[in-house]
XYZ file of C-alpha atoms in Angstrom:
766
model
C -36.254 155.731 17.058
C -39.197 156.287 14.740
C -39.609 159.522 12.797
C -42.541 161.645 13.887
C -43.981 163.171 10.766
C -46.577 165.873 11.265
C -50.081 164.649 10.594
C -51.330 168.049 9.576
C -50.095 170.916 7.513
C -48.728 172.715 10.541
C -45.325 173.077 8.897
C -46.340 174.484 5.520
C -46.507 178.110 6.547
C -43.527 177.818 8.863
C -41.119 176.077 6.492
C -40.886 178.914 4.030
C -38.088 178.868 1.492
C -35.175 178.598 3.870
C -31.955 179.665 2.241
C -33.693 180.147 -1.071
C -33.819 176.410 -1.674
C -36.371 173.620 -1.692
C -38.764 172.746 1.114
C -40.617 169.515 1.722
C -44.323 168.842 1.978
C -45.708 167.172 5.060
C -48.062 164.221 5.152
C -49.812 162.126 7.757
C -48.189 159.200 9.482
C -47.523 156.785 6.661
C -49.401 153.911 8.210
C -52.391 156.104 9.062
C -52.081 155.276 12.724
C -52.818 157.734 15.472
C -49.960 159.284 17.366
C -52.245 160.667 20.032
C -50.411 161.677 23.170
C -47.315 159.641 22.393
C -43.896 161.171 22.925
C -42.518 162.782 19.765
C -39.037 161.695 18.751
C -36.739 162.166 15.853
C -36.447 159.147 13.649
C -33.648 156.904 12.581
C -32.899 158.230 9.133
C -32.006 155.179 7.092
C -29.550 155.239 4.173
C -30.389 153.973 0.739
C -28.400 151.245 -0.983
C -28.513 153.292 -4.158
C -28.891 156.747 -2.691
C -25.321 157.979 -2.681
C -23.749 157.122 0.688
C -21.658 154.195 1.843
C -21.802 152.492 5.216
C -19.628 155.182 6.759
C -22.143 157.869 5.889
C -19.823 159.601 3.425
C -21.333 160.672 0.132
C -20.523 158.651 -2.970
C -21.600 161.495 -5.218
C -24.833 160.291 -6.831
C -25.351 161.153 -10.452
C -27.832 163.763 -11.647
C -28.278 167.524 -11.444
C -27.359 169.211 -8.181
C -30.401 169.171 -5.910
C -30.369 169.386 -2.095
C -32.730 167.195 -0.054
C -32.610 168.008 3.661
C -35.221 165.380 4.590
C -38.744 165.691 5.957
C -39.994 168.109 8.623
C -40.378 166.375 11.948
C -40.816 166.732 15.672
C -38.169 166.227 18.356
C -37.880 166.626 22.094
C -35.759 169.218 23.862
C -32.146 167.938 24.185
C -32.891 164.890 22.055
C -30.298 163.930 19.439
C -31.609 164.781 15.973
C -29.997 163.315 12.866
C -30.061 165.689 9.914
C -29.504 163.658 6.766
C -28.992 165.022 3.266
C -28.053 161.717 1.671
C -31.028 161.832 -0.685
C -29.580 164.909 -2.368
C -28.429 164.413 -5.966
C -25.273 165.604 -7.688
C -23.574 166.451 -4.397
C -20.014 165.598 -3.350
C -19.778 167.919 -0.343
C -22.311 168.944 2.314
C -22.613 171.755 4.813
C -25.263 172.016 7.519
C -26.388 175.066 9.431
C -28.422 173.511 12.288
C -30.583 176.631 12.653
C -29.816 177.132 16.341
C -27.821 180.305 15.864
C -24.432 178.595 15.830
C -24.011 179.191 12.099
C -22.901 176.874 9.290
C -20.510 174.055 10.106
C -17.589 172.932 7.969
C -18.027 171.416 4.518
C -17.417 167.705 4.340
C -18.204 164.512 2.467
C -20.760 163.294 5.026
C -24.408 164.299 4.474
C -25.263 163.619 8.131
C -25.150 165.973 11.103
C -26.305 165.091 14.591
C -27.556 167.984 16.680
C -29.766 168.653 19.710
C -31.816 171.694 20.631
C -31.900 173.099 24.150
C -35.195 175.001 23.947
C -38.628 174.480 22.393
C -39.016 176.165 19.050
C -39.367 175.778 15.330
C -35.814 175.391 14.034
C -34.930 175.605 10.352
C -31.692 173.807 9.545
C -30.260 174.607 6.110
C -28.375 172.103 3.971
C -25.992 173.459 1.355
C -24.696 170.944 -1.210
C -21.746 171.323 -3.566
C -20.982 169.512 -6.821
C -17.607 168.641 -8.297
C -17.359 172.072 -9.975
C -17.943 173.850 -6.626
C -21.397 175.073 -7.499
C -23.872 175.052 -4.603
C -27.558 175.008 -3.796
C -29.308 175.202 -0.407
C -32.584 173.962 1.037
C -34.125 174.031 4.472
C -36.256 171.790 6.645
C -38.262 172.528 9.793
C -37.568 170.695 13.036
C -40.205 171.445 15.662
C -38.843 170.940 19.157
C -41.168 170.573 22.123
C -41.208 169.280 25.634
C -42.791 165.858 25.922
C -46.607 166.040 26.072
C -47.540 165.330 29.661
C -51.191 166.338 29.823
C -54.405 165.410 28.048
C -56.271 168.737 27.799
C -59.889 168.700 28.906
C -62.045 171.806 28.839
C -65.716 172.459 28.264
C -66.774 172.715 24.630
C -69.773 172.448 22.341
C -67.952 169.801 20.265
C -65.856 166.874 21.463
C -64.178 163.722 20.198
C -65.589 160.529 21.669
C -63.499 157.563 20.598
C -63.467 157.493 16.803
C -66.526 159.748 16.631
C -67.237 163.418 17.168
C -70.266 164.855 18.966
C -71.687 168.382 18.802
C -74.657 170.014 20.532
C -77.560 171.678 18.739
C -79.022 174.194 21.236
C -81.980 175.378 19.161
C -83.208 171.874 18.248
C -82.403 170.200 21.610
C -80.206 167.530 20.048
C -76.748 166.062 19.969
C -75.380 165.148 16.546
C -72.836 162.326 16.298
C -70.642 161.859 13.218
C -67.673 159.788 12.145
C -65.295 159.461 9.223
C -61.748 159.659 7.944
C -59.871 160.897 4.888
C -62.335 159.004 2.684
C -65.238 161.076 3.973
C -67.377 162.030 6.961
C -71.049 161.383 7.621
C -73.701 161.945 10.269
C -74.427 158.778 12.232
C -77.358 159.962 14.310
C -79.164 162.782 16.038
C -80.193 162.213 19.653
C -82.854 164.256 21.417
C -81.771 165.563 24.820
C -82.996 168.210 27.263
C -83.757 171.848 26.572
C -80.936 173.940 25.129
C -77.880 171.667 25.249
C -74.802 173.901 25.405
C -71.712 171.758 26.076
C -70.729 168.104 25.848
C -67.975 165.999 27.424
C -66.722 162.488 26.700
C -66.579 160.332 29.822
C -64.883 157.515 27.923
C -64.722 156.291 24.326
C -68.492 155.769 24.209
C -70.387 157.761 26.860
C -71.245 161.437 26.572
C -72.415 163.906 29.187
C -74.448 166.842 27.869
C -75.441 169.997 29.744
C -79.063 170.975 29.094
C -79.067 174.558 30.340
C -82.785 175.348 30.363
C -83.570 171.973 31.954
C -80.825 172.478 34.559
C -79.736 168.906 33.975
C -76.990 166.586 32.801
C -77.966 164.159 30.055
C -76.016 160.918 29.541
C -76.010 158.876 26.344
C -73.897 156.454 24.356
C -72.301 157.674 21.148
C -73.038 154.362 19.408
C -76.774 154.874 19.838
C -77.323 151.963 22.197
C -79.603 152.580 25.144
C -81.532 155.718 25.901
C -80.799 159.025 27.581
C -80.304 159.193 31.339
C -80.932 162.484 33.121
C -79.492 163.900 36.332
C -81.220 166.948 37.777
C -79.016 169.840 38.862
C -80.195 172.654 41.166
C -83.283 174.364 39.692
C -82.653 177.600 37.779
C -78.883 177.138 38.155
C -78.340 177.537 34.393
C -75.483 175.029 34.094
C -73.038 175.618 31.280
C -69.556 174.102 31.098
C -68.929 170.410 31.770
C -65.667 168.472 31.856
C -64.958 164.837 32.707
C -62.076 163.492 34.782
C -62.604 159.784 34.377
C -65.969 159.047 35.970
C -66.015 162.353 37.842
C -67.650 165.315 36.141
C -67.525 169.000 36.991
C -70.288 171.356 35.891
C -70.304 175.144 36.162
C -73.604 176.550 37.450
C -73.720 180.016 35.920
C -76.772 181.470 37.687
C -75.737 180.385 41.182
C -71.971 180.865 40.818
C -71.147 177.296 41.813
C -69.322 174.187 40.645
C -71.124 170.853 40.820
C -69.230 167.562 41.215
C -70.975 164.520 39.761
C -69.938 160.890 40.185
C -70.694 158.554 37.276
C -69.204 155.373 38.739
C -70.925 152.300 37.363
C -72.981 154.385 34.962
C -75.136 155.756 37.767
C -74.864 159.575 37.978
C -74.955 161.055 41.474
C -74.644 164.714 42.454
C -71.896 164.493 45.071
C -71.130 168.096 45.974
C -71.742 171.739 45.102
C -68.952 174.247 45.733
C -69.370 178.023 45.911
C -67.081 179.764 43.401
C -68.158 183.242 42.239
C -70.594 185.088 39.981
C -71.301 184.246 36.340
C -69.225 181.049 36.128
C -68.995 179.634 32.644
C -66.057 177.670 31.218
C -64.716 174.659 33.128
C -61.323 172.990 32.668
C -59.118 170.446 34.401
C -55.715 171.650 35.570
C -52.643 169.399 35.691
C -52.378 169.697 39.488
C -55.871 168.248 40.027
C -57.728 171.521 40.469
C -60.560 172.762 38.279
C -60.321 176.110 36.484
C -63.557 178.079 36.171
C -63.878 181.315 34.205
C -66.127 184.266 34.935
C -67.973 184.794 31.670
C -68.411 188.568 31.786
C -65.787 190.731 33.428
C -65.878 193.828 35.567
C -63.948 196.886 34.311
C -60.917 196.283 36.560
C -60.032 192.928 35.034
C -61.151 189.415 34.185
C -61.407 186.549 36.669
C -60.478 182.868 36.654
C -60.937 180.663 39.708
C -58.861 177.589 40.554
C -60.997 175.251 42.658
C -59.753 172.370 44.776
C -62.616 169.896 44.305
C -61.710 167.966 47.438
C -61.009 170.668 49.991
C -63.238 173.306 48.399
C -60.536 175.974 48.463
C -60.949 178.624 45.744
C -58.024 180.683 44.481
C -58.728 183.780 42.386
C -56.602 184.547 39.324
C -56.834 187.781 37.366
C -56.376 188.903 33.781
C -55.436 192.559 33.947
C -57.102 195.581 32.411
C -54.974 196.707 29.474
C -54.312 200.464 29.794
C -52.762 200.995 26.364
C -54.081 203.625 23.969
C -55.964 202.158 21.028
C -54.232 201.940 17.658
C -54.997 200.447 14.279
C -53.785 197.033 15.509
C -54.614 196.877 19.232
C -56.939 198.352 21.821
C -56.885 198.683 25.569
C -59.599 197.397 27.819
C -60.716 194.332 29.708
C -60.889 190.709 28.463
C -64.488 189.544 28.712
C -66.859 186.884 27.369
C -64.196 184.432 28.507
C -64.105 180.920 27.169
C -62.643 178.074 29.240
C -58.989 177.842 30.233
C -57.296 175.786 27.499
C -54.204 174.032 28.883
C -51.399 173.039 26.513
C -50.464 169.338 26.187
C -47.125 170.134 27.834
C -49.030 171.216 30.944
C -46.923 174.338 31.462
C -49.022 176.973 29.683
C -52.661 177.825 29.103
C -54.748 180.303 27.143
C -58.136 181.934 27.646
C -60.017 183.155 24.543
C -62.372 186.098 24.676
C -63.079 189.660 23.614
C -61.093 192.685 24.751
C -63.682 195.399 25.400
C -62.248 198.903 25.108
C -64.462 200.311 27.860
C -61.876 202.879 28.915
C -62.226 204.906 25.729
C -64.751 207.528 24.678
C -65.103 211.281 24.420
C -66.151 211.598 28.068
C -63.690 209.073 29.494
C -60.480 210.013 27.705
C -61.363 212.462 24.945
C -60.963 209.866 22.189
C -63.963 208.730 20.114
C -64.927 205.073 20.251
C -64.609 204.306 16.542
C -65.730 201.045 14.936
C -62.207 199.641 14.692
C -61.257 200.729 18.219
C -64.145 199.272 20.194
C -63.130 195.627 20.615
C -60.680 192.945 19.515
C -60.607 189.167 19.643
C -58.041 188.284 22.285
C -56.207 185.305 23.752
C -54.654 185.690 27.199
C -51.760 183.436 28.260
C -51.310 182.248 31.834
C -49.391 179.798 33.982
C -51.770 176.927 34.868
C -49.874 176.236 38.091
C -49.759 179.731 39.596
C -52.451 181.508 37.590
C -50.071 184.341 36.778
C -50.823 186.003 33.447
C -48.028 186.523 30.929
C -49.418 189.917 30.051
C -46.802 190.697 27.402
C -47.956 187.626 25.459
C -51.629 188.617 25.366
C -52.548 188.431 21.693
C -55.118 190.529 19.876
C -56.338 189.609 16.409
C -56.590 192.402 13.873
C -59.898 192.555 11.976
C -61.422 190.051 14.398
C -63.950 191.007 17.044
C -64.254 188.013 19.378
C -62.392 184.759 20.058
C -64.960 182.134 21.031
C -62.986 178.884 21.326
C -59.458 177.506 21.207
C -57.684 174.152 21.000
C -54.003 173.174 20.955
C -52.344 170.790 18.531
C -51.261 167.529 20.135
C -47.710 168.777 20.844
C -48.824 172.278 21.868
C -46.911 174.090 19.139
C -49.999 175.437 17.388
C -53.171 176.990 18.761
C -56.387 177.073 16.737
C -58.685 179.985 17.633
C -62.275 180.441 16.424
C -63.467 184.012 15.900
C -67.222 184.107 16.207
C -68.457 187.125 14.244
C -65.788 187.085 11.512
C -66.437 183.353 10.818
C -62.752 182.365 10.824
C -60.411 179.975 12.562
C -56.901 181.332 13.100
C -53.865 179.106 13.592
C -51.279 180.653 15.914
C -47.661 179.523 16.040
C -47.219 179.289 19.805
C -43.454 179.822 19.565
C -43.609 183.084 17.617
C -47.111 184.235 18.518
C -47.819 184.880 14.835
C -50.812 183.692 12.841
C -49.628 180.830 10.646
C -52.655 180.139 8.490
C -56.407 180.496 8.818
C -59.642 179.411 7.270
C -62.302 181.871 6.178
C -66.063 181.413 6.018
C -66.002 178.653 8.595
C -69.748 179.157 9.002
C -71.899 181.495 11.069
C -70.914 181.900 14.729
C -68.243 179.202 15.165
C -68.283 178.490 18.890
C -66.464 175.198 19.429
C -63.330 173.448 18.138
C -61.912 169.936 18.365
C -59.027 168.142 16.662
C -58.737 164.529 15.647
C -56.256 162.528 17.699
C -53.588 162.804 15.002
C -54.239 166.538 14.406
C -55.234 165.936 10.815
C -58.886 166.993 11.048
C -60.230 170.145 12.639
C -63.899 170.058 13.650
C -65.659 173.439 13.805
C -69.059 173.894 15.432
C -70.570 176.520 13.122
C -73.628 176.832 15.328
C -75.629 179.355 13.323
C -74.910 177.646 9.995
C -76.218 174.460 11.633
C -73.049 172.712 10.457
C -70.144 170.738 11.818
C -67.401 171.831 9.430
C -64.461 169.459 8.929
C -61.139 170.806 7.629
C -57.989 168.954 6.630
C -55.275 170.806 8.550
C -52.590 169.798 6.038
C -53.960 172.476 3.703
C -55.101 174.838 6.405
C -53.224 177.846 5.060
C -54.602 177.463 1.547
C -58.032 178.590 0.248
C -59.306 175.022 0.205
C -62.941 174.055 0.802
C -63.693 171.932 3.868
C -63.810 168.164 3.637
C -67.367 168.099 4.948
C -70.242 170.218 6.180
C -72.480 168.014 8.317
C -75.929 169.116 9.433
C -76.062 169.545 13.201
C -79.858 169.730 13.517
C -82.057 166.942 12.163
C -84.661 169.583 11.297
C -84.418 173.363 11.395
C -86.383 174.537 14.454
C -86.679 178.203 13.443
C -88.556 179.868 10.624
C -86.344 181.008 7.709
C -86.800 184.655 8.653
C -85.959 184.167 12.331
C -82.952 181.994 11.492
C -81.692 184.648 9.093
C -82.174 187.325 11.739
C -80.244 185.300 14.277
C -77.395 184.838 11.803
C -77.280 188.584 11.128
C -77.329 189.284 14.869
C -74.251 187.100 15.339
C -72.348 188.153 12.219
C -69.595 190.700 11.679
C -68.053 189.291 8.483
C -70.706 190.899 6.263
C -69.321 194.348 5.291
C -72.873 195.686 5.298
C -72.906 195.052 9.045
C -69.410 195.843 10.240
C -66.233 197.486 9.074
C -63.291 195.066 9.139
C -65.334 192.349 10.886
C -65.065 193.812 14.386
C -68.557 194.403 15.733
C -71.586 192.127 15.701
C -74.751 192.734 17.695
C -73.861 189.608 19.650
C -70.474 191.002 20.658
C -72.290 193.174 23.195
C -75.358 190.935 23.534
C -74.008 187.393 23.292
C -76.909 184.956 23.622
C -79.127 188.071 23.713
C -77.811 188.909 27.172
C -75.932 191.995 28.366
C -72.146 192.121 28.344
C -72.473 193.888 31.736
C -70.163 196.644 30.494
C -70.597 200.419 30.562
C -69.713 202.072 27.245
C -68.998 205.716 26.529
C -71.408 206.630 23.729
C -70.820 210.374 23.908
C -69.831 210.511 20.233
C -73.257 209.004 19.438
C -74.932 211.963 21.100
C -75.529 209.935 24.274
C -73.266 209.301 27.295
C -72.176 206.500 29.618
C -74.569 203.624 28.987
C -74.871 200.271 30.716
C -75.709 197.506 28.215
C -79.303 196.267 28.390
C -80.071 192.563 28.168
C -82.355 191.681 25.239
C -83.836 188.421 26.540
C -87.421 188.846 27.655
C -87.895 192.197 25.920
C -89.386 190.804 22.674
C -87.785 193.504 20.562
C -89.960 196.545 21.267
C -92.265 194.557 23.536
C -91.271 196.666 26.542
C -91.585 199.958 24.673
C -88.859 202.247 23.336
C -85.297 200.931 23.091
C -82.309 202.130 25.138
C -81.981 204.191 28.292
C -82.860 207.404 26.469
C -85.654 205.856 24.361
C -83.872 206.887 21.162
C -85.159 203.971 19.014
C -88.800 203.172 18.327
C -88.221 200.102 16.120
C -85.570 197.415 15.973
C -84.863 198.539 12.415
C -83.337 201.710 13.917
C -80.256 199.586 14.552
C -79.454 200.427 10.935
C -78.117 203.667 12.425
C -75.715 201.792 14.691
C -74.711 199.502 11.831
C -73.866 202.396 9.524
C -72.230 204.561 12.190
C -70.891 202.756 15.265
C -70.290 199.448 13.436
C -68.858 201.099 10.319
C -70.951 198.912 8.001
C -72.408 199.993 4.689
C -75.914 199.182 5.897
C -78.706 196.684 5.288
C -80.909 199.320 3.682
C -80.184 200.576 0.201
C -78.579 204.006 0.146
C -81.653 205.339 -1.638
C -83.983 204.121 1.094
C -81.607 205.322 3.782
C -81.475 208.848 2.425
C -85.219 209.120 1.755
C -87.170 211.498 3.995
C -86.125 211.327 7.657
C -85.263 207.635 7.508
C -81.588 208.239 8.338
C -82.690 209.456 11.759
C -83.758 207.256 14.620
C -87.422 207.945 15.420
C -87.684 209.172 11.819
C -89.646 207.651 8.954
C -90.164 203.917 9.519
C -87.494 201.566 8.206
C -89.593 198.418 8.569
C -90.557 196.693 5.331
C -87.645 198.048 3.279
C -84.932 195.449 3.893
C -85.613 191.704 4.305
C -82.443 191.329 6.370
C -83.260 194.251 8.651
C -86.784 192.911 9.099
C -85.326 189.454 9.829
C -83.221 190.979 12.597
C -86.379 192.500 14.074
C -88.202 189.172 13.726
C -85.485 187.393 15.669
C -85.488 189.935 18.506
C -89.280 189.670 18.691
C -88.887 185.977 19.607
C -86.896 186.842 22.742
C -89.894 186.637 25.041
C -88.638 184.380 27.831
C -86.765 185.447 30.945
C -84.378 182.929 32.513
C -85.807 181.645 35.771
C -84.352 183.328 38.847
C -82.310 181.094 41.168
C -83.423 183.286 44.089
C -86.957 181.880 44.000
C -88.098 179.123 46.305
C -87.538 175.561 45.002
C -91.122 175.319 43.804
C -90.873 178.600 41.913
C -92.669 180.812 44.401
C -91.366 183.613 46.570
C -89.417 182.838 49.741
C -90.712 184.582 52.894
C -88.276 187.514 52.718
C -89.159 188.149 49.064
C -92.875 187.989 49.853
C -92.376 190.666 52.482
C -90.411 192.673 49.931
C -93.226 192.324 47.413
C -95.622 194.001 49.818
C -93.162 196.844 50.270
C -92.749 197.154 46.501
C -96.517 197.452 46.044
C -96.854 199.971 48.851
C -98.034 203.416 47.665
C -95.733 204.934 50.287
C -92.644 203.750 48.414
C -93.998 204.661 44.976
C -92.148 201.893 43.092
C -95.206 200.948 41.056
C -95.800 204.491 39.875
C -93.150 203.790 37.206
C -92.513 200.038 37.437
C -96.102 199.066 36.707
C -98.026 196.353 34.923
C -96.898 192.787 34.149
C -93.591 193.982 32.690
C -92.972 196.443 35.535
C -92.363 199.450 33.294
C -94.238 202.510 32.062
C -91.996 202.796 28.995
C -93.958 204.355 26.140
C -94.185 207.221 23.675
C -96.688 209.772 24.929
C -96.668 211.401 21.492
C -94.963 210.291 18.263
C -91.242 210.416 18.958
C -91.787 211.809 22.467
C -91.010 209.225 25.169
C -92.020 209.220 28.799
C -88.786 209.929 30.694
C -88.093 210.308 34.417
C -85.346 212.095 36.293
C -84.786 209.829 39.288
C -81.732 211.687 40.562
C -79.142 209.519 38.854
C -78.064 211.895 36.087
C -74.517 213.140 36.353
C -71.638 214.610 34.332
C -71.115 211.387 32.379
C -74.799 210.922 31.528
C -74.365 212.951 28.378
C -77.253 213.776 26.104
C -80.179 212.208 24.291
C -79.740 212.140 20.503
C -77.362 215.100 20.826
C -79.833 217.177 22.827
C -80.248 217.696 26.590
C -81.026 214.539 28.556
C -83.963 215.383 30.786
C -84.677 211.914 32.128
C -84.480 208.194 31.474
C -86.748 205.501 30.119
C -88.021 203.122 32.790
C -86.405 199.711 32.389
C -88.254 196.580 33.351
C -87.175 195.061 36.646
C -87.536 191.525 35.357
C -84.157 189.864 35.160
C -82.299 192.290 37.435
C -80.909 189.266 39.290
C -78.541 188.688 36.340
C -77.763 192.217 35.082
C -75.606 193.990 37.690
C -74.254 196.673 37.650
C -77.315 198.906 37.666
C -78.545 202.325 36.481
C -77.914 203.905 33.092
C -74.231 204.511 33.846
C -73.581 201.290 35.771
C -72.722 203.318 38.852
C -74.594 201.049 41.287
C -72.730 197.819 41.903
C -75.741 196.157 43.537
C -79.393 196.727 44.341
C -78.581 197.898 47.852
C -76.651 200.799 46.303
C -79.613 201.605 44.022
C -81.838 202.003 47.093
C -79.352 203.923 49.233
C -76.275 205.649 47.837
C -77.900 206.387 44.463
C -81.239 207.484 45.922
C -80.289 209.985 48.588
C -83.185 212.338 47.694
C -85.866 209.609 47.399
C -86.445 210.420 43.721
C -86.154 206.744 42.813
C -88.777 205.528 45.224
C -89.111 206.622 48.837
C -86.582 204.216 50.306
C -84.826 206.343 52.942
C -87.394 205.369 55.578
C -86.768 201.640 55.173
C -84.947 199.756 57.894
C -81.972 197.597 56.868
C -84.158 194.493 57.198
C -86.856 196.035 55.015
C -84.302 196.973 52.369
C -83.005 193.409 52.451
C -86.561 192.125 51.931
C -87.116 194.499 49.020
C -83.846 193.402 47.404
C -84.849 189.764 47.929
C -88.051 190.407 46.000
C -86.324 192.248 43.157
C -83.881 189.356 42.758
C -86.818 186.987 42.206
C -88.277 188.919 39.277
C -87.970 186.774 36.154
C -91.067 187.434 34.064
C -93.503 185.760 36.423
C -96.406 187.764 37.832
C -96.456 187.158 41.593
């Protein structure tokens, strides 16, 4: 047998100083070869001709000071015979091994060798105690990591992927894929390849060919990593907003977020063909292969009752629903209750018997109205990883892990034997390494770059590739020194040319950041943690302690900052710079304004003295939000982009004076949102206010700002408190007195037509 020596520094934090003695460092495979998915085994531990043992294995008592040497850390399989060898110790005449399995120390004897096997996976720490001729003793430990044999090659959607000896990463803002290569001598960019609009994920079909999802193009783009040939495009359903892609040989699966479907694409012979489209469920996002041949698809944003994962049989079309439960626990200084949301893909371990789902646990059950407890900055959300069985979909709820001082887990990847899990936290800019056996963090890297959103490991685990999207960098770390404050091996530019102005780029970084103490206390809350990709998290938060009430999160895309008028349901902000109030209060940050500027005049109040022009970073945030002018195209429109017949009939109803919709939802943006006097907004009571509606800026709430109707196809639930699950409920159950348009006289068919029209609204003027 050949010794499997860990190719990364996975052992360093785990070895410790067992028994108060000496521990060994860990290096890569000595010949530099890749171990890949090979089966880990213990090695034949050879004896040295001059190292102090004879052919029988008994010690000959080498000269020198007493010094134990328990050998190198290594991997072994469950129930495999492991040879522990202390023959390289000096000054020893007697040896005693404690195999670290709970059985305790064995007898002292002249042989430095003990053979042992381990019945369960784990990180075992055998201790060797050596004795000299005077009876003095010293001890040292070694780590033996025991796993089941890797049986699965994990494949899940990601923004960065290995392709043969190279690594590829998408650049959404510059519409490119960057391809790099390297080794311990250094890494370099090979090329940038232009692809479709807003590439979001990439998959390796084989060692050379890549498939890239261009979300805004609704297409798959195919290219060779070596730069040969051009880019081939396969059109996916219009306005389907594809996201995750994963390859199973020459078969690819693509999640269609806007339509709630899974597309199956055949790439046999290099000719992509759209073979099938399967209905799954709303808001599909991450896509993964499961060991039993099914495809796991995650629902990106969860409903309050729990998170959803679907297991799809790509042949028969059967869809099984798995759930990640709502956590009812009371919030503490280390954990919060709530629902896992913003789910990444299911990440299956190489052993095939466990999987994790990264995300954010949103504490939407807490607030002064909901449970009498304020929603403080450190109690609002936590980065979370949920564990589940990839065969049955059952969640191991007691293993769900929250990360203290981390607000959102955006990506995860297992080490090649499944004993470590690397987790990217988006706002805090870290990557955490979790010991899967203990569940503890065993090393991390800080300042990984703005908004890390994708992770990949080299085949031998030595190099970790981090897609630091908003730093425009692929960051390469040597995992052998992962738990030390060591700079990365490389920072490679993802974009060939920065597509945004310096101010807008800076604003986008601030929007996505929670590591800056000016923005957030203890790195928990970033703007993007409720508005990832400038969308809504589709959650309802209790903002009673802010002087408000239950508030459904608005989407930001299409609103152009203050382009639609005042901000929020109660029109309590008149400039984007008013988010300084949320930063200093709800986020717990020290603020982007100077304290002197903050305390001057009425500037510390929203709707007070203007904050614009006083902080370059606060103005940059406003500049970024002002660029959010586009609305994603609605998948409910006709293929050519027009209105289908039912929606056209609904449009006529919408415009009808008898219904009165356009009395408030008027103009191109379908809103009358405005300030009628300085600081005095136009509000309407449409009969939806209730006990949980709370106040406006601590004063009575008399009405609500009119939201635009553009984009309602993607923002359910509806109304200021999220109390309407769908548009039908808005028109019926929540409008019993016809205060929100005169809809009681509509027939069921007419209501269906009106809903069909509303679902088509996406910024176009019909």
